[in-house]
Amino acid sequence: KLISLVEFSGPATGVPDGSFVGVLAEREEDAIAEAAKLRARSKWKESPALPDDIHAWLKQHVAERNIAKEKPDPAAKARGVKHVRAAYTKPYIAHASIGPSCAIARWKGDKLEVWTHSQGIFGLRQDLAKILRMREEDIVVAHVEGAGCYGHNGADDAALDAALLARAAG
């Protein structure tokens, strides 16, 4: 889908692209003000709540089941080996970024350059090519130092956001 620019009031521009909406502005306070206006005018669709017992729900909705090794030991039965079965759960732990995510993107003709603190610039390049319907050869993703994380951070999401906004800005 092509991006269309939608002019809103003030010195900022809203950039819609499917379910993505970003704001372009030269000054931070203008972008913040425009984002607040967009938020106030947005209509959100409520999603179903998570089940009370998420662990039971996950067991009922197994997508893939791989058994690495299963060899019954006939001698074990003869030795009177007891089988014990138990299940242990713990609450989810946030594998969260320890700082904000950021990216910069620039279009030069039909080529895209992205600077990001992504944890995997080659995978990001492949994903950007798919999403933006481009050849990988036309995208350069450069790693720059940024906030670390325990697990996943939002650097790849920020890189796509930057690419969409850069494309809209020309």
XYZ file of N, CA, C and O in Angstrom:
680
model
N 0.854 -1.176 0.000
C 0.000 0.000 0.000
C 0.892 1.228 0.000
O 1.874 1.300 0.732
N 0.569 2.184 -0.794
C 1.346 3.415 -0.826
C 1.038 4.268 0.388
O -0.082 4.300 0.878
N 2.041 4.941 0.850
C 1.857 5.848 1.976
C 1.291 7.161 1.455
O 1.745 7.677 0.450
N 0.309 7.656 2.122
C -0.194 8.979 1.774
C 0.018 9.892 2.963
O -0.153 9.488 4.109
N 0.420 11.114 2.699
C 0.601 12.080 3.776
C -0.730 12.746 4.066
O -1.457 13.108 3.163
N -1.038 12.879 5.320
C -2.267 13.540 5.730
C -1.873 14.756 6.540
O -1.217 14.635 7.570
N -2.236 15.926 6.079
C -1.901 17.153 6.810
C -2.855 17.328 7.974
O -4.060 17.235 7.828
N -2.300 17.521 9.126
C -3.085 17.839 10.301
C -2.773 19.281 10.658
O -1.877 19.890 10.105
N -3.484 19.795 11.620
C -3.236 21.175 12.009
C -1.862 21.311 12.640
O -1.381 20.401 13.302
N -1.218 22.424 12.401
C 0.084 22.657 13.008
C 1.228 22.299 12.076
O 1.021 21.857 10.958
N 2.446 22.472 12.548
C 3.623 22.262 11.709
C 4.102 20.810 11.671
O 5.268 20.553 11.455
N 3.210 19.869 11.874
C 3.566 18.457 11.841
C 2.701 17.745 10.818
O 1.634 18.220 10.449
N 3.180 16.603 10.353
C 2.466 15.819 9.358
C 2.245 14.416 9.886
O 3.185 13.770 10.340
N 1.020 13.940 9.807
C 0.716 12.561 10.181
C 0.998 11.665 8.993
O 0.729 12.024 7.848
N 1.572 10.496 9.253
C 1.927 9.550 8.192
C 1.251 8.221 8.477
O 1.719 7.454 9.311
N 0.128 7.930 7.806
C -0.513 6.631 7.994
C -0.018 5.629 6.945
O 0.283 5.986 5.818
N 0.118 4.373 7.339
C 0.463 3.292 6.419
C -0.107 2.010 7.010
O 0.510 1.394 7.870
N -1.299 1.634 6.574
C -1.957 0.479 7.176
C -2.265 0.770 8.623
O -2.892 1.762 8.954
N -1.784 -0.079 9.532
C -2.023 0.145 10.954
C -0.925 0.999 11.593
O -0.974 1.253 12.790
N 0.037 1.421 10.816
C 1.110 2.291 11.317
C 0.713 3.748 11.138
O 0.219 4.142 10.090
N 0.933 4.539 12.178
C 0.764 5.984 12.074
C 1.958 6.621 12.757
O 2.261 6.317 13.909
N 2.649 7.483 12.030
C 3.784 8.196 12.591
C 3.588 9.682 12.397
O 2.645 10.119 11.733
N 4.460 10.450 12.976
C 4.391 11.907 12.873
C 5.746 12.422 12.420
O 6.780 12.014 12.959
N 5.728 13.300 11.435
C 6.939 13.985 10.976
C 6.854 15.444 11.386
O 5.832 16.091 11.176
N 7.923 15.945 11.963
C 7.980 17.349 12.357
C 9.443 17.743 12.490
O 10.299 16.893 12.753
N 9.725 19.022 12.311
C 11.094 19.489 12.484
C 11.434 19.694 13.954
O 12.593 19.605 14.340
N 10.442 19.959 14.760
C 10.692 20.229 16.183
C 9.989 19.180 17.043
O 8.849 18.792 16.766
N 10.648 18.771 18.096
C 10.123 17.733 18.976
C 8.778 18.121 19.579
O 7.847 17.309 19.613
N 8.647 19.359 20.037
C 7.384 19.757 20.681
C 6.217 19.731 19.698
O 5.075 19.450 20.078
N 6.479 19.991 18.410
C 5.420 19.901 17.403
C 4.998 18.447 17.197
O 3.811 18.146 17.053
N 5.978 17.544 17.170
C 5.671 16.120 17.022
C 4.870 15.612 18.221
O 3.901 14.869 18.061
N 5.250 16.023 19.421
C 4.543 15.599 20.627
C 3.101 16.108 20.610
O 2.156 15.366 20.912
N 2.917 17.370 20.211
C 1.565 17.943 20.161
C 0.708 17.218 19.127
O -0.470 16.925 19.374
N 1.284 16.924 17.968
C 0.523 16.231 16.917
C 0.195 14.810 17.336
O -0.913 14.322 17.093
N 1.126 14.135 17.991
C 0.864 12.773 18.474
C -0.283 12.779 19.490
O -1.114 11.870 19.500
N -0.332 13.788 20.333
C -1.423 13.891 21.314
C -2.761 14.064 20.600
O -3.771 13.466 20.997
N -2.787 14.873 19.539
C -4.034 15.056 18.774
C -4.452 13.743 18.105
O -5.635 13.389 18.098
N -3.480 13.035 17.534
C -3.790 11.749 16.901
C -4.331 10.751 17.925
O -5.282 10.033 17.664
N -3.705 10.707 19.087
C -4.143 9.796 20.147
C -5.579 10.099 20.554
O -6.395 9.191 20.736
N -5.907 11.371 20.664
C -7.259 11.765 21.087
C -8.305 11.398 20.039
O -9.442 11.093 20.375
N -7.923 11.413 18.756
C -8.871 11.104 17.677
C -8.892 9.630 17.301
O -9.702 9.216 16.478
N -7.999 8.842 17.872
C -7.915 7.422 17.506
C -9.037 6.627 18.145
O -9.459 6.900 19.260
N -9.494 5.627 17.419
C -10.491 4.699 17.929
C -9.795 3.348 18.051
O -9.239 2.831 17.096
N -9.830 2.807 19.266
C -9.126 1.562 19.526
C -10.096 0.406 19.570
O -11.196 0.517 20.072
N -9.676 -0.723 19.041
C -10.470 -1.940 19.076
C -9.997 -2.760 20.272
O -8.814 -3.041 20.411
N -10.922 -3.096 21.149
C -10.574 -3.856 22.349
C -10.321 -5.308 21.984
O -11.098 -5.926 21.259
N -9.251 -5.847 22.482
C -8.903 -7.252 22.258
C -9.384 -8.071 23.446
O -9.544 -7.547 24.545
N -9.569 -9.368 23.223
C -9.968 -10.210 24.353
C -8.881 -10.200 25.430
O -7.693 -10.131 25.115
N -9.299 -10.292 26.668
C -8.353 -10.317 27.783
C -7.620 -11.656 27.806
O -8.122 -12.671 27.306
N -6.437 -11.662 28.383
C -5.707 -12.916 28.550
C -6.444 -13.799 29.537
O -7.073 -13.302 30.470
N -6.362 -15.112 29.352
C -7.033 -15.998 30.305
C -6.382 -15.906 31.685
O -5.203 -15.562 31.805
N -7.150 -16.246 32.709
C -6.630 -16.209 34.079
C -5.464 -17.178 34.263
O -4.490 -16.872 34.923
N -5.583 -18.370 33.668
C -4.510 -19.365 33.771
C -3.819 -19.467 32.415
O -4.159 -20.308 31.588
N -2.847 -18.606 32.198
C -2.160 -18.569 30.903
C -1.407 -19.866 30.630
O -1.304 -20.317 29.494
N -0.896 -20.531 31.673
C -0.135 -21.767 31.482
C -1.042 -22.883 30.955
O -0.651 -23.619 30.045
N -2.234 -23.011 31.496
C -3.184 -24.018 30.998
C -3.586 -23.695 29.561
O -3.691 -24.593 28.716
N -3.793 -22.425 29.267
C -4.169 -22.017 27.903
C -3.057 -22.380 26.919
O -3.318 -22.894 25.838
N -1.810 -22.133 27.303
C -0.690 -22.462 26.425
C -0.607 -23.965 26.174
O -0.343 -24.398 25.046
N -0.852 -24.775 27.197
C -0.830 -26.231 27.020
C -1.926 -26.690 26.060
O -1.743 -27.626 25.299
N -3.078 -26.028 26.100
C -4.192 -26.392 25.220
C -3.957 -25.937 23.780
O -4.601 -26.423 22.870
N -3.064 -24.983 23.571
C -2.854 -24.411 22.241
C -1.424 -24.633 21.754
O -0.811 -23.747 21.172
N -0.922 -25.830 21.962
C 0.430 -26.160 21.524
C 0.458 -26.151 19.992
O -0.369 -26.787 19.341
N 1.388 -25.417 19.433
C 1.491 -25.328 17.977
C 2.416 -26.399 17.424
O 2.267 -26.837 16.293
N 3.369 -26.827 18.219
C 4.349 -27.790 17.741
C 4.809 -28.629 18.927
O 5.010 -28.119 20.022
N 4.959 -29.918 18.722
C 5.406 -30.794 19.795
C 6.526 -31.666 19.231
O 6.301 -32.483 18.345
N 7.737 -31.469 19.732
C 8.888 -32.253 19.296
C 9.413 -33.074 20.462
O 9.710 -32.531 21.523
N 9.546 -34.363 20.241
C 10.144 -35.232 21.258
C 11.556 -35.520 20.783
O 11.761 -36.132 19.732
N 12.526 -35.069 21.549
C 13.926 -35.205 21.145
C 14.377 -36.660 21.209
O 15.045 -37.152 20.310
N 14.021 -37.359 22.265
C 14.454 -38.746 22.425
C 13.471 -39.447 23.342
O 13.153 -38.962 24.421
N 12.998 -40.605 22.888
C 12.089 -41.370 23.742
C 12.357 -42.848 23.469
O 11.942 -43.386 22.450
N 13.123 -43.452 24.369
C 13.408 -44.878 24.266
C 13.002 -45.530 25.576
O 13.674 -45.338 26.586
N 11.921 -46.270 25.567
C 11.551 -46.945 26.811
C 12.624 -47.973 27.191
O 13.178 -48.628 26.328
N 12.924 -48.045 28.451
C 13.919 -48.989 28.951
C 13.187 -50.167 29.587
O 12.654 -50.047 30.693
N 13.138 -51.312 28.882
C 12.405 -52.466 29.440
C 12.981 -52.942 30.770
O 12.260 -53.426 31.638
N 14.259 -52.769 30.972
C 14.882 -53.220 32.219
C 14.447 -52.348 33.397
O 14.435 -52.800 34.536
N 14.086 -51.110 33.113
C 13.671 -50.193 34.186
C 12.421 -50.706 34.873
O 12.296 -50.617 36.095
N 11.504 -51.256 34.106
C 10.271 -51.787 34.687
C 10.595 -52.954 35.619
O 10.037 -53.066 36.709
N 11.503 -53.786 35.192
C 11.887 -54.942 36.002
C 12.574 -54.505 37.295
O 12.467 -55.184 38.321
N 13.289 -53.393 37.279
C 13.979 -52.915 38.474
C 13.030 -52.161 39.403
O 13.425 -51.711 40.469
N 11.806 -51.975 39.006
C 10.837 -51.296 39.851
C 11.067 -49.790 39.910
O 10.847 -49.169 40.942
N 11.520 -49.216 38.817
C 11.766 -47.771 38.770
C 10.444 -47.035 38.847
O 9.479 -47.390 38.202
N 10.403 -46.034 39.696
C 9.200 -45.207 39.802
C 9.303 -44.052 38.831
O 10.367 -43.461 38.663
N 8.200 -43.740 38.216
C 8.123 -42.570 37.354
C 7.408 -41.465 38.125
O 6.346 -41.692 38.690
N 8.003 -40.316 38.156
C 7.419 -39.176 38.838
C 7.160 -38.094 37.796
O 8.017 -37.811 36.964
N 5.997 -37.544 37.865
C 5.658 -36.486 36.910
C 5.275 -35.234 37.694
O 4.536 -35.309 38.670
N 5.804 -34.091 37.261
C 5.502 -32.825 37.935
C 5.512 -31.708 36.897
O 6.107 -31.839 35.836
N 4.846 -30.645 37.224
C 4.851 -29.458 36.361
C 5.148 -28.251 37.229
O 4.629 -28.131 38.349
N 5.998 -27.394 36.724
C 6.377 -26.195 37.458
C 6.145 -24.988 36.563
O 6.425 -25.032 35.371
N 5.636 -23.936 37.132
C 5.437 -22.711 36.368
C 5.980 -21.540 37.167
O 6.176 -21.641 38.376
N 6.218 -20.475 36.481
C 6.606 -19.235 37.134
C 6.014 -18.095 36.337
O 5.710 -18.244 35.151
N 5.823 -16.963 36.952
C 5.263 -15.833 36.207
C 6.241 -15.378 35.125
O 7.437 -15.664 35.196
N 5.707 -14.695 34.152
C 6.555 -14.179 33.082
C 7.516 -13.131 33.627
O 7.168 -12.336 34.488
N 8.704 -13.158 33.089
C 9.721 -12.175 33.439
C 9.939 -11.318 32.200
O 10.076 -11.839 31.095
N 9.966 -10.032 32.373
C 10.157 -9.139 31.231
C 11.608 -9.186 30.765
O 12.523 -8.900 31.520
N 11.807 -9.606 29.539
C 13.108 -9.499 28.894
C 13.081 -8.158 28.184
O 12.823 -8.067 26.989
N 13.297 -7.120 28.931
C 13.001 -5.780 28.447
C 14.266 -4.974 28.190
O 15.318 -5.223 28.772
N 14.108 -4.014 27.325
C 15.193 -3.099 27.035
C 15.515 -2.274 28.276
O 14.648 -1.977 29.077
N 16.789 -1.896 28.395
C 17.182 -1.061 29.522
C 17.351 0.388 29.092
O 17.958 1.190 29.782
N 16.808 0.727 27.942
C 16.856 2.091 27.447
C 15.963 2.209 26.224
O 15.456 1.218 25.711
N 15.759 3.404 25.722
C 14.878 3.596 24.568
C 15.510 3.074 23.283
O 16.730 2.997 23.158
N 14.673 2.715 22.334
C 15.140 2.282 21.019
C 15.041 3.439 20.051
O 14.126 4.260 20.128
N 15.979 3.481 19.122
C 16.025 4.589 18.172
C 16.633 4.092 16.876
O 17.433 3.155 16.870
N 16.254 4.709 15.785
C 16.850 4.403 14.481
C 16.729 5.637 13.603
O 15.871 6.491 13.814
N 17.612 5.708 12.628
C 17.577 6.776 11.626
C 17.578 6.103 10.267
O 18.308 5.129 10.046
N 16.750 6.594 9.362
C 16.690 6.031 8.014
C 16.757 7.146 6.991
O 16.301 8.263 7.242
N 17.340 6.819 5.840
C 17.436 7.795 4.749
C 17.248 7.063 3.429
O 17.852 6.025 3.186
N 16.390 7.623 2.586
C 16.214 7.116 1.231
C 17.085 7.943 0.307
O 17.091 9.167 0.375
N 17.808 7.276 -0.563
C 18.587 7.934 -1.618
C 18.142 7.278 -2.917
O 18.576 6.172 -3.232
N 17.229 7.961 -3.613
C 16.649 7.344 -4.810
C 15.819 6.149 -4.392
O 14.912 6.264 -3.581
N 16.158 4.971 -4.926
C 15.426 3.762 -4.552
C 16.219 2.888 -3.585
O 15.951 1.711 -3.411
N 17.201 3.476 -2.919
C 18.036 2.771 -1.942
C 17.704 3.274 -0.534
O 17.389 4.441 -0.342
N 17.791 2.378 0.426
C 17.480 2.712 1.813
C 18.711 2.477 2.676
O 19.368 1.442 2.569
N 19.012 3.448 3.528
C 20.073 3.309 4.525
C 19.438 3.436 5.899
O 18.624 4.341 6.128
N 19.791 2.539 6.815
C 19.237 2.546 8.163
C 20.384 2.409 9.160
O 21.258 1.566 8.993
N 20.363 3.249 10.195
C 21.313 3.162 11.303
C 20.510 2.759 12.530
O 19.530 3.413 12.879
N 20.926 1.682 13.197
C 20.137 1.116 14.287
C 21.025 0.365 15.272
O 22.120 -0.062 14.920
N 20.532 0.175 16.481
C 21.238 -0.662 17.452
C 20.610 -2.052 17.503
O 20.614 -2.726 18.532
N 20.146 -2.516 16.347
C 19.554 -3.844 16.230
C 20.541 -4.913 16.691
O 21.744 -4.775 16.537
N 19.987 -5.999 17.217
C 20.830 -7.115 17.629
C 21.144 -8.044 16.455
O 21.923 -8.975 16.594
N 20.509 -7.815 15.312
C 20.736 -8.666 14.137
C 20.505 -7.882 12.861
O 19.416 -7.913 12.306
N 21.527 -7.183 12.386
C 21.325 -6.295 11.240
C 21.040 -7.056 9.948
O 20.339 -6.546 9.082
N 21.532 -8.266 9.808
C 21.287 -9.008 8.569
C 19.851 -9.517 8.506
O 19.208 -9.452 7.461
N 19.342 -10.017 9.636
C 17.933 -10.421 9.685
C 17.008 -9.228 9.505
O 15.988 -9.317 8.820
N 17.379 -8.089 10.101
C 16.583 -6.869 9.937
C 16.554 -6.459 8.470
O 15.503 -6.096 7.945
N 17.689 -6.537 7.815
C 17.757 -6.188 6.384
C 16.811 -7.078 5.571
O 16.083 -6.594 4.699
N 16.801 -8.380 5.856
C 15.886 -9.295 5.158
C 14.436 -8.916 5.417
O 13.617 -8.891 4.490
N 14.122 -8.624 6.679
C 12.743 -8.269 7.027
C 12.319 -6.952 6.387
O 11.191 -6.833 5.882
N 13.199 -5.962 6.395
C 12.871 -4.686 5.738
C 12.613 -4.897 4.256
O 11.692 -4.308 3.687
N 13.416 -5.740 3.619
C 13.230 -6.015 2.187
C 11.855 -6.631 1.931
O 11.163 -6.249 0.978
N 11.452 -7.569 2.781
C 10.134 -8.196 2.614
C 9.013 -7.183 2.820
O 8.093 -7.084 2.022
N 9.081 -6.458 3.924
C 8.002 -5.535 4.289
C 7.880 -4.402 3.280
O 6.778 -4.022 2.884
N 9.027 -3.861 2.856
C 9.020 -2.715 1.945
C 9.008 -3.135 0.472
O 9.038 -2.291 -0.408
N 9.001 -4.456 0.246
C 8.998 -5.020 -1.119
C 10.170 -4.470 -1.936
O 9.990 -3.919 -3.019
N 11.351 -4.652 -1.359
C 12.582 -4.183 -1.988
C 13.556 -5.350 -2.110
O 13.394 -6.373 -1.451
N 14.581 -5.147 -2.916
C 15.672 -6.119 -2.978
C 16.610 -5.853 -1.796
O 16.852 -4.700 -1.451
N 17.126 -6.916 -1.211
C 18.051 -6.752 -0.087
C 19.261 -5.917 -0.483
O 19.783 -5.156 0.333
N 19.708 -6.063 -1.716
C 20.880 -5.324 -2.188
C 20.675 -3.814 -2.146
O 21.638 -3.046 -2.171
N 19.421 -3.380 -2.118
C 19.111 -1.951 -2.115
C 18.976 -1.382 -0.696
O 18.588 -0.233 -0.525
N 19.286 -2.202 0.301
C 19.175 -1.767 1.692
C 20.517 -1.961 2.390
O 21.126 -3.029 2.301
N 20.954 -0.922 3.073
C 22.150 -1.010 3.913
C 21.708 -0.746 5.345
O 21.100 0.284 5.628
N 22.004 -1.688 6.230
C 21.690 -1.528 7.650
C 23.019 -1.467 8.388
O 23.817 -2.407 8.326
N 23.266 -0.360 9.045
C 24.505 -0.165 9.794
C 24.219 -0.223 11.288
O 23.254 0.383 11.762
N 25.060 -0.940 12.013
C 24.897 -1.022 13.459
C 25.570 0.165 14.123
O 26.674 0.556 13.759
N 24.893 0.745 15.082
C 25.466 1.787 15.927
C 25.212 1.392 17.378
O 24.281 0.644 17.674
N 26.019 1.876 18.272
C 25.828 1.574 19.686
C 24.512 2.172 20.173
O 24.140 3.264 19.766
N 23.839 1.440 21.010
C 22.578 1.922 21.570
C 22.287 1.198 22.862
O 23.130 0.460 23.380
N 21.093 1.379 23.351
C 20.688 0.762 24.610
C 20.732 -0.750 24.484
O 20.326 -1.319 23.479
N 21.216 -1.392 25.531
C 21.219 -2.837 25.575
C 19.902 -3.358 26.111
O 18.961 -2.600 26.352
N 19.824 -4.660 26.277
C 18.601 -5.230 26.813
C 18.881 -6.624 27.334
O 19.926 -7.202 27.065
N 17.932 -7.158 28.059
C 17.945 -8.542 28.464
C 16.845 -9.206 27.651
O 15.680 -9.066 27.945
N 17.208 -9.876 26.575
C 16.213 -10.452 25.679
C 16.066 -9.578 24.454
O 17.040 -9.239 23.802
N 14.861 -9.168 24.137
C 14.582 -8.426 22.909
C 14.367 -6.946 23.214
O 13.783 -6.601 24.220
N 14.837 -6.095 22.326
C 14.524 -4.670 22.455
C 13.714 -4.230 21.235
O 13.420 -5.024 20.352
N 13.385 -2.968 21.175
C 12.546 -2.453 20.096
C 13.329 -1.852 18.943
O 12.759 -1.118 18.131
N 14.627 -2.141 18.833
C 15.450 -1.518 17.796
C 14.964 -1.837 16.385
O 14.950 -0.964 15.516
N 14.551 -3.074 16.125
C 14.087 -3.433 14.790
C 12.776 -2.721 14.457
O 12.562 -2.280 13.322
N 11.899 -2.606 15.458
C 10.642 -1.881 15.248
C 10.924 -0.410 14.961
O 10.311 0.186 14.068
N 11.852 0.169 15.716
C 12.211 1.577 15.496
C 12.819 1.763 14.110
O 12.582 2.782 13.457
N 13.584 0.779 13.643
C 14.189 0.864 12.309
C 13.120 0.856 11.218
O 13.197 1.627 10.252
N 12.108 0.001 11.354
C 11.028 -0.008 10.370
C 10.251 1.296 10.423
O 9.921 1.877 9.379
N 9.951 1.784 11.625
C 9.258 3.068 11.757
C 10.042 4.169 11.058
O 9.480 4.978 10.317
N 11.354 4.202 11.282
C 12.190 5.230 10.657
C 12.164 5.102 9.142
O 12.106 6.112 8.420
N 12.200 3.863 8.626
C 12.169 3.662 7.177
C 10.841 4.134 6.577
O 10.822 4.786 5.524
N 9.735 3.826 7.242
C 8.427 4.267 6.741
C 8.314 5.790 6.740
O 7.815 6.400 5.788
N 8.794 6.423 7.829
C 8.736 7.870 7.904
C 9.668 8.518 6.887
O 9.309 9.530 6.257
N 10.866 7.943 6.692
C 11.805 8.488 5.708
C 11.245 8.374 4.298
O 11.386 9.275 3.480
N 10.584 7.239 4.009
C 9.983 7.060 2.678
C 8.897 8.104 2.448
O 8.785 8.690 1.378
N 8.097 8.350 3.481
C 7.016 9.340 3.353
C 7.571 10.747 3.176
O 7.006 11.554 2.434
N 8.687 11.021 3.860
C 9.263 12.363 3.785
C 9.996 12.606 2.480
O 10.252 13.754 2.105
N 10.313 11.527 1.783
C 11.029 11.689 0.514
C 12.508 11.922 0.776
O 13.245 12.480 0.024
